[in-house]
Coordinates of C-alpha atoms in Angstrom, one line a residue:
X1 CA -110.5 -134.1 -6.9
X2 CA -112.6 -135.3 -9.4
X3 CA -116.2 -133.7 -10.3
X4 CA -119.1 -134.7 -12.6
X5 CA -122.4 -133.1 -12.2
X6 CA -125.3 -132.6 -14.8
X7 CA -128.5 -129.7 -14.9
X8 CA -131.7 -130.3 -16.2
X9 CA -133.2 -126.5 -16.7
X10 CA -136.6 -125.8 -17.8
X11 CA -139.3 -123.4 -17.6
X12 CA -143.3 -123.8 -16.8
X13 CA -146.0 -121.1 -16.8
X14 CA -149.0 -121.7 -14.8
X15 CA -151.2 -119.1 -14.8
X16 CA -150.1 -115.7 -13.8
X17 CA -146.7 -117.5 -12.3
X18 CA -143.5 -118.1 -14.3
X19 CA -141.2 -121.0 -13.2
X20 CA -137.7 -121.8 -13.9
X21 CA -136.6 -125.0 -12.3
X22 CA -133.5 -126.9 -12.0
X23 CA -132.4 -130.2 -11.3
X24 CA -128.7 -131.3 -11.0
X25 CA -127.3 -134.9 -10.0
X26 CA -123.5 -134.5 -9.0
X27 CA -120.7 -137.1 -8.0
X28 CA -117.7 -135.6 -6.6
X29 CA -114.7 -138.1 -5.5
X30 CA -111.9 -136.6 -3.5
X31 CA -108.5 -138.3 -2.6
X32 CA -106.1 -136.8 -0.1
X33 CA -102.3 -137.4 1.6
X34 CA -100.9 -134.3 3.9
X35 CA -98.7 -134.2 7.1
X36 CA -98.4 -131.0 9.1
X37 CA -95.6 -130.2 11.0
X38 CA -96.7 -127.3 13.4
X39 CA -94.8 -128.2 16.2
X40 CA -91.5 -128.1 15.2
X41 CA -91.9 -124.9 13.2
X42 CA -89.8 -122.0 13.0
X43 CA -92.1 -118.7 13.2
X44 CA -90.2 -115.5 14.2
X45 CA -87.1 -113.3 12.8
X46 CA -83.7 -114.5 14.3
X47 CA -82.0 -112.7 16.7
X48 CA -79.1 -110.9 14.8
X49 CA -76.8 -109.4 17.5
X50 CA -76.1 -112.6 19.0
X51 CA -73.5 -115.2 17.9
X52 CA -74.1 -118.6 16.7
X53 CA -72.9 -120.0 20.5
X54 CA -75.2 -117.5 22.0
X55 CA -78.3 -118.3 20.2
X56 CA -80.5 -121.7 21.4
X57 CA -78.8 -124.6 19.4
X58 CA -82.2 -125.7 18.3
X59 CA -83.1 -123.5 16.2
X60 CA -79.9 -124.0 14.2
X61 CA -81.0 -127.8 14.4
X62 CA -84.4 -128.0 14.0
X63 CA -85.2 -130.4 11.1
X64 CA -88.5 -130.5 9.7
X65 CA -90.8 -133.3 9.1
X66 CA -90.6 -133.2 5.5
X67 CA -86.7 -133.3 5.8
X68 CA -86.7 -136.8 7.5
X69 CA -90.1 -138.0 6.8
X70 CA -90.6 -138.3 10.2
X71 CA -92.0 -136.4 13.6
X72 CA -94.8 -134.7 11.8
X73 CA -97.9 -133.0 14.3
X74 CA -100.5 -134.9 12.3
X75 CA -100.5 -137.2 8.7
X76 CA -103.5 -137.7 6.9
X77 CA -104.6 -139.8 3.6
X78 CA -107.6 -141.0 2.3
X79 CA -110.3 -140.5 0.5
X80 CA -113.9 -139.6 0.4
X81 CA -117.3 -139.2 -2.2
X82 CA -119.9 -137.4 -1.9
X83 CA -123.3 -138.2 -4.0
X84 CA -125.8 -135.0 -4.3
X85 CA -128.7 -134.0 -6.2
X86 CA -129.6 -130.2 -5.9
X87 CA -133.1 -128.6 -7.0
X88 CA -133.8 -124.7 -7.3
X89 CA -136.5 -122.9 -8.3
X90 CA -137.6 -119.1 -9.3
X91 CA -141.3 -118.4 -9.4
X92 CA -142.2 -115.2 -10.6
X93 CA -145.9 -113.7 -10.1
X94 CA -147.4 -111.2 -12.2
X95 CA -148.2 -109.1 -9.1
X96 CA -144.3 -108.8 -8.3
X97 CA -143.6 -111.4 -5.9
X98 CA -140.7 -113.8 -6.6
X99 CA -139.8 -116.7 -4.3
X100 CA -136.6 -118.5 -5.0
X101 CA -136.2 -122.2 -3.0
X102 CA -133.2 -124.5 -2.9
X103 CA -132.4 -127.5 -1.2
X104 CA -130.0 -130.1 -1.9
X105 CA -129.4 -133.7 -0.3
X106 CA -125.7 -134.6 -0.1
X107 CA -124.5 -138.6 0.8
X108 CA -120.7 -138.5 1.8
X109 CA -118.4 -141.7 2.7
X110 CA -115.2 -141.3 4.1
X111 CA -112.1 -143.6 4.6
X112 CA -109.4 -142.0 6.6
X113 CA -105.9 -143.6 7.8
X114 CA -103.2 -142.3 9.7
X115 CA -99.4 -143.6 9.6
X116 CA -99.1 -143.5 13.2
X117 CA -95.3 -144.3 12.8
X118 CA -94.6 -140.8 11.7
X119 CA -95.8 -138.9 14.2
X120 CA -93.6 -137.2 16.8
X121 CA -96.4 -138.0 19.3
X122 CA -98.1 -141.0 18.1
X123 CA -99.8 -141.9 21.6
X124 CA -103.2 -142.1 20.9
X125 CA -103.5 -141.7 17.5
X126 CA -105.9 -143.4 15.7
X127 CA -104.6 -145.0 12.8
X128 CA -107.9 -146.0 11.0
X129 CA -111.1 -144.5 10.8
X130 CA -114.7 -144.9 8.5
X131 CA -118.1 -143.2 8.5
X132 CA -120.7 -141.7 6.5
X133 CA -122.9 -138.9 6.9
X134 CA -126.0 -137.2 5.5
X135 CA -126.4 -133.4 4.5
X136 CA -129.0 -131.3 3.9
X137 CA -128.9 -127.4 2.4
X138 CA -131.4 -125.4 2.3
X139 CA -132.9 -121.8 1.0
X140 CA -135.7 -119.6 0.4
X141 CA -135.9 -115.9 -0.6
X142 CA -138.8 -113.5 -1.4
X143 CA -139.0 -110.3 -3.0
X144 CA -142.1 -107.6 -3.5
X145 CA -141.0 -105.2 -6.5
X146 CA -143.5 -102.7 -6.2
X147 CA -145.0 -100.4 -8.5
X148 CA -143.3 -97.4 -6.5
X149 CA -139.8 -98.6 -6.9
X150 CA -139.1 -100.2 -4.0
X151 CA -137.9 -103.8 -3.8
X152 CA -138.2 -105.8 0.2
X153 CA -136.8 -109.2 0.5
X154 CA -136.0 -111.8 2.9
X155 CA -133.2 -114.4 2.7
X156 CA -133.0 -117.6 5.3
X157 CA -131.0 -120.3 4.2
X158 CA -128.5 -123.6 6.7
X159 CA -125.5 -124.9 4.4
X160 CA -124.3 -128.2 5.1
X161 CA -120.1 -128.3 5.0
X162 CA -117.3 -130.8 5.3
X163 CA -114.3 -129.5 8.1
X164 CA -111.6 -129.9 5.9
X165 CA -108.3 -129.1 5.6
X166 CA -106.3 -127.1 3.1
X167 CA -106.1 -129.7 0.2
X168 CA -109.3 -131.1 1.3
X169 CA -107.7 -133.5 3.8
X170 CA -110.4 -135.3 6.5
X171 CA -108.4 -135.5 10.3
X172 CA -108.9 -139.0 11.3
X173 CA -109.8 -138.1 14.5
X174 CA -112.6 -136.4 13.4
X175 CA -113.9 -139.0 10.7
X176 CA -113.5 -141.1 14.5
X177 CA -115.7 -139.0 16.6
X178 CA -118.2 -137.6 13.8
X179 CA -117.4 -134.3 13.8
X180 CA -115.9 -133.8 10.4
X181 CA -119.7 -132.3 8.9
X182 CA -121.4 -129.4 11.1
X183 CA -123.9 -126.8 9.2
X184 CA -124.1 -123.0 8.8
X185 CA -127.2 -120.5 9.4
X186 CA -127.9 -117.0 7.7
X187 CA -130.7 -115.0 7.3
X188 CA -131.0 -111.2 6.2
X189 CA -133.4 -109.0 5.8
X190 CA -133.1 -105.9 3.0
X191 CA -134.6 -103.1 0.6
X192 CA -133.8 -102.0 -2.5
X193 CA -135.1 -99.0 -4.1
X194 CA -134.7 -97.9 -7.5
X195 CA -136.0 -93.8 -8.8
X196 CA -135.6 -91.0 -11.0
X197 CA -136.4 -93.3 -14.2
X198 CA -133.4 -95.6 -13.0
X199 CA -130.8 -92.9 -12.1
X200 CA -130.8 -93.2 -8.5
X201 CA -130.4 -96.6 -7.4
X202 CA -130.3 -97.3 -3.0
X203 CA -130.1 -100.6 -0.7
X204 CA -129.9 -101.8 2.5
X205 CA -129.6 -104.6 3.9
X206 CA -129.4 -106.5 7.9
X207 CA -128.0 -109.7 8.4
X208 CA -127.3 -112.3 10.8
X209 CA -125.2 -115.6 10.6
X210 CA -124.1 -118.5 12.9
X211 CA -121.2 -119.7 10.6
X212 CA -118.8 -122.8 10.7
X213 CA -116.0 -121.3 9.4
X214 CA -113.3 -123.4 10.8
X215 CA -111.4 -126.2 8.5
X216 CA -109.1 -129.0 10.1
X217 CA -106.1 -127.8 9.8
X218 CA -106.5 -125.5 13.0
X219 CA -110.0 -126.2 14.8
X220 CA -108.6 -124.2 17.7
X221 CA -107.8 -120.9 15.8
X222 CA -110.8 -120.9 13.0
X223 CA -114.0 -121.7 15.5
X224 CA -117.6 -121.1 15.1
X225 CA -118.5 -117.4 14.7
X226 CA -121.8 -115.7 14.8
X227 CA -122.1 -112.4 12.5
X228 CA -124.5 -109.4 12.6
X229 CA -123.9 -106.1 10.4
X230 CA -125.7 -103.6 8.1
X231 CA -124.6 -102.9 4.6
X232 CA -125.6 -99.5 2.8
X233 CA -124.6 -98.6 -0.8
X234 CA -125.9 -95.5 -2.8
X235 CA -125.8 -95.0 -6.2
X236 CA -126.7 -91.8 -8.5
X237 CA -125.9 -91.6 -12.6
X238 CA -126.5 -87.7 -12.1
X239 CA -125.8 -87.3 -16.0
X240 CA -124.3 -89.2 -19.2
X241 CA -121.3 -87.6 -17.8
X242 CA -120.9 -88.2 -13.8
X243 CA -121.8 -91.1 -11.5
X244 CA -121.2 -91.2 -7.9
X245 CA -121.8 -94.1 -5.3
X246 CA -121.4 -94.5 -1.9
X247 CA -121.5 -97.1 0.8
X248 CA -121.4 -98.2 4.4
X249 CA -120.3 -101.3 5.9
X250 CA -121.2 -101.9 9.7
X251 CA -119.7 -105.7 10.8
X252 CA -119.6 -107.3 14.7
X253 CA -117.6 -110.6 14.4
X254 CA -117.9 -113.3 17.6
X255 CA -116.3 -116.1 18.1
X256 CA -118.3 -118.2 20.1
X257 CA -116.3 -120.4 21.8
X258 CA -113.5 -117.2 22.8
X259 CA -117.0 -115.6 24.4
X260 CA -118.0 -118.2 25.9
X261 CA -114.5 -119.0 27.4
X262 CA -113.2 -115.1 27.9
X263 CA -110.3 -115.8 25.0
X264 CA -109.0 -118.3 22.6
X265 CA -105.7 -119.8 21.8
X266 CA -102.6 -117.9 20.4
X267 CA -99.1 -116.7 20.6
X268 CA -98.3 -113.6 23.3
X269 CA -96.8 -110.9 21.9
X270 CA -94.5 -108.2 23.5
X271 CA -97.6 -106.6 24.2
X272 CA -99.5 -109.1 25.7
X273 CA -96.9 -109.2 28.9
X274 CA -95.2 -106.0 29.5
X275 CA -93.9 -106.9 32.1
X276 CA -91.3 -109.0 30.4
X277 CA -88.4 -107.7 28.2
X278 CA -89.3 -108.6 24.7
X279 CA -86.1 -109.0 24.4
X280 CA -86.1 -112.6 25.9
X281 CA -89.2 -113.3 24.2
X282 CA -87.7 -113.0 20.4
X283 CA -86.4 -115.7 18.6
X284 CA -89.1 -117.8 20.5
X285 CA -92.9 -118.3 21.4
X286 CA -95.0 -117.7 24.1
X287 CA -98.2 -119.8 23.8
X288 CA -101.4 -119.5 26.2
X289 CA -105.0 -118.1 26.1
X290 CA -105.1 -114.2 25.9
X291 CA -107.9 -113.1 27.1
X292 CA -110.2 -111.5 25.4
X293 CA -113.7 -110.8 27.1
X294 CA -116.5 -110.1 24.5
X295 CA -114.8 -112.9 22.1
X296 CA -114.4 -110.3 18.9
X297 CA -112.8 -111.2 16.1
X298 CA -109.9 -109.5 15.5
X299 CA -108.3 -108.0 12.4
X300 CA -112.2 -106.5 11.3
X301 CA -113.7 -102.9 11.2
X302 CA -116.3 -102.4 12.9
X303 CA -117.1 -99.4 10.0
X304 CA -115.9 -98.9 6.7
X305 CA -116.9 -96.0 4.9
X306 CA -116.6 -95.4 0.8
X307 CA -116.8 -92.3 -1.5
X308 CA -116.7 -92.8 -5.3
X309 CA -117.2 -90.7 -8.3
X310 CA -116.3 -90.8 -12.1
X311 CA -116.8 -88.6 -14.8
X312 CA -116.5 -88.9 -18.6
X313 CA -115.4 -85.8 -20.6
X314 CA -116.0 -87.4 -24.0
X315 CA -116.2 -90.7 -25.1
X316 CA -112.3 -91.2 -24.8
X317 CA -111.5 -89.1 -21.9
X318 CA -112.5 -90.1 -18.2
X319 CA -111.5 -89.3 -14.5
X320 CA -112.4 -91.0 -11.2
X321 CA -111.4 -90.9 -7.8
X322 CA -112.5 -92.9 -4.5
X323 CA -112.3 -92.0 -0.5
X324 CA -112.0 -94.8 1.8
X325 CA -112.5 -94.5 5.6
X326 CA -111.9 -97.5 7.6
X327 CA -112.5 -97.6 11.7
X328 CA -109.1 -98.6 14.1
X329 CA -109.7 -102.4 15.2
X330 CA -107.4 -104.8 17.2
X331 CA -104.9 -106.7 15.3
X332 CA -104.8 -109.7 17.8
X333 CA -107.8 -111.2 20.1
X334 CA -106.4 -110.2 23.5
X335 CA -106.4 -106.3 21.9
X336 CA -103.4 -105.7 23.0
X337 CA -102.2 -103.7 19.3
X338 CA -104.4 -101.5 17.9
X339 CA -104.6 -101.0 14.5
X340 CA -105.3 -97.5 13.3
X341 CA -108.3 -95.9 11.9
X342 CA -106.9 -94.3 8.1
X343 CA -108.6 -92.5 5.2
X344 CA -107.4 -93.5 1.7
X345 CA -107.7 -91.0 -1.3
X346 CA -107.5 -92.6 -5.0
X347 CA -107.5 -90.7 -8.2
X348 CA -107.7 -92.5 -11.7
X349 CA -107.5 -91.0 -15.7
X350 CA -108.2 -93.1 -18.2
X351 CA -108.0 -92.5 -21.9
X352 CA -109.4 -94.7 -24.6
X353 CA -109.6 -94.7 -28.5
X354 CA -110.5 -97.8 -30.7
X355 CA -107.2 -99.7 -30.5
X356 CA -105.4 -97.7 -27.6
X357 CA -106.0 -97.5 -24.2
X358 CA -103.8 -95.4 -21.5
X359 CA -104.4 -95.7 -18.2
X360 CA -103.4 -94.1 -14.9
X361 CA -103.9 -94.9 -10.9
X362 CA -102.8 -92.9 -8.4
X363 CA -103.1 -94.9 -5.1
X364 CA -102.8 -94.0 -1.0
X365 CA -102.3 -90.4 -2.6
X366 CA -102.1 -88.7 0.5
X367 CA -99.4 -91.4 1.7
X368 CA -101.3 -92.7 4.3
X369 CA -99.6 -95.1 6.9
X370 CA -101.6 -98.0 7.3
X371 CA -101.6 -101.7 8.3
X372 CA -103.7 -104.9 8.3
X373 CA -103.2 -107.9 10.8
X374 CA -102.3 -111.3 9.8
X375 CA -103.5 -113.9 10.8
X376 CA -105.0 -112.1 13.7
X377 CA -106.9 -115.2 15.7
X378 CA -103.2 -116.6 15.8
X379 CA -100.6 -114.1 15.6
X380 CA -102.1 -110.7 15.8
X381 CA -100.2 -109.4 19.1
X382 CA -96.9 -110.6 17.2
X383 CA -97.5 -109.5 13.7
X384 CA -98.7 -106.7 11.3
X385 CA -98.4 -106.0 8.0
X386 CA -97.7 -102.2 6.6
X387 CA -99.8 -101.3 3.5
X388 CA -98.2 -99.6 0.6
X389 CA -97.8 -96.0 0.8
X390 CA -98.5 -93.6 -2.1
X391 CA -98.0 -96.0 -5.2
X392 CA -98.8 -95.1 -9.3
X393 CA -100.1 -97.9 -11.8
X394 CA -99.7 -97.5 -15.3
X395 CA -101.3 -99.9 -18.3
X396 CA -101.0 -99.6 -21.8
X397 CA -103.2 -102.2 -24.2
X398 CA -103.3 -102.3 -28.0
X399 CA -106.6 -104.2 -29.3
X400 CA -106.2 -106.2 -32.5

């Protein structure tokens, strides 16, 4: 990938309003080979207790496509350049309004080919494929700071987006059809407070977005979602010595298409069908559409709660310690495994002089046991990943 862009910044005054403009032409020129094989992959632990003869030859077997060049799911090279020129600017009024706008115009040509010879399914495929597109991003924000110390603002903003892959890489199929650019929507609403001569510092904030935030490598397992949460944080310097913050994070994740459907694509876990041994089920997959009614994303807190403080004894000395609380939340879409709710404690000392400094962290003190999901649109009823327990960091640095 290959980038060039250029900014022109200045600033105007006209009257009791302040401008600061900027104007940017850009050039980027992107050029792409990859080949997936997701077919013939090999996702899951081995069975150990049984014998070579015992276990399914395949999987003893199974080459890859980058093994024999050959067989892969999909192949992909090409190239594509996009041509944009991108304006913002941030007018400031006396009276304490401010209005930022940005928009930007985007021209993108794409060439795509696939070597349909390489494919293990190649009926089909489309070996060839051109087209070009036009995109348009957009945003505006305003803010009130008010003579009392309160700040409101409003943010809308749509951001044009290529669906690509991992390296950047353009599916054919979707250069074909005219589906490889789709756009992205967001607006919040907020207020930000700031009293006690700049000791106490608040703000809150509501949001809402309809985002594409799916890339070509897996269309069915990163769809469209639509967001909505509140964000909280709290922050009070109480003297030269202590400072404490605190914050609240409420998030709802949908996927559209899994609500709109009742569930989405994935792998079944043990879980998922108790009604079978898992026993026959590892060492292999069990593929399908778990259902999962209000279409949630997975792997995401609903709530997530923080507690910090710090305090300096003198100008070398200093402690701090943090509290996180964080709500249970499926690990896979179907909800089958629930991930627990935990509270981590943290403690940190920190000692500095000119040329010296010691540091300590203390983390998971009280040796919580926690996990995570991975990859929880895909895998979530199959996999999870266990956090560290109670762990200690230490750093020394010499300044010269």
């Amino acid at each position: 990938m290959i980038e060039d862009k250029l900014v022109f910044a200045f600033e105007k005054q006209f009257g009791s309003m302040t401008a600061d403009l900027q104007l940017s032409p850009s050039i980027r020129y992107t050029d792409f080979t990859r080949g997936q094989d997701f077919i013939n992959e090999y996702f899951d632990r081995r069975d150990l207790s049984q014998s070579n003869a015992e276990r399914d030859p395949s999987l003893d077997t199974r080459l890859l496509a980058t093994q024999i060049n050959d067989d892969y799911s999909e192949y992909q090279s090409g190239d594509y350049t996009m041509y944009g020129l991108a304006f913002l600017g941030d007018f400031s009024f006396d009276n304490g309004i401010a209005v930022t706008l940005g928009v930007r115009q985007d021209y993108v040509e794409a060439d795509v080919t696939t070597p349909v010879e390489l494919l293990l399914f190649p009926d089909g495929a489309i070996p060839q494929a051109s087209d070009s597109e036009d995109l348009l991003s957009w945003s505006a924000s305003i803010n009130w700071t008010t003579d009392f110390g309160l700040i409101p603002y409003f943010t809308i903003a749509e951001q044009a987006t290529l669906i690509a892959g991992q390296v950047g890489d353009l599916p054919t199929a979707q250069v074909a059809s005219g589906s490889w650019t789709d756009t992205s929507d967001l607006w919040e609403v907020g207020l930000k407070g700031s009293f006690l001569d700049d000791s106490l510092y608040f703000a809150v904030n509501y949001y809402e977005q309809e985002r594409v935030d799916f890339n070509a490598q897996a269309i069915v397992t990163n769809p469209t979602s639509r967001t909505e949460g509140i964000e909280a944080e709290l922050r009070w310097v109480v003297n030269q010595d202590l400072v404490v913050t605190g914050g609240w994070t409420n998030m709802e994740v949908i996927i559209v298409e899994a609500e709109a459907n009742g569930g989405q694509f994935g792998f079944y876990g043990a879980d998922d069908i108790p009604q079978i041994d898992p026993t026959l089920v590892f060492g292999g997959q069990i593929i399908g559409i778990p259902t999962s009614p209000d279409g949630r994303r997975a792997g995401i807190p609903e709530n997530i709660y923080t507690l910090t403080g710090t305090y300096s004894f003198n100008d070398n000395l200093a402690i701090s310690g943090s509290v996180i609380s964080v709500d249970e939340t499926p690990s896979g879409s179907s909800g089958a495994v629930i991930l627990p709710s935990y509270t981590l404690l943290n403690a940190g000392l920190v000692y500095e002089t000119e040329s010296w400094t010691f540091q300590l962290n203390a983390k998971n003190l009280t040796d919580e046991r926690y996990f995570r999901s991975n990859f929880p649109d895909l895998f979530g009823s199959q996999i999870v990943l266990p956090e560290l327990s109670r762990n200690f960091q230490a750093r020394v640095a010499y300044k010269f």
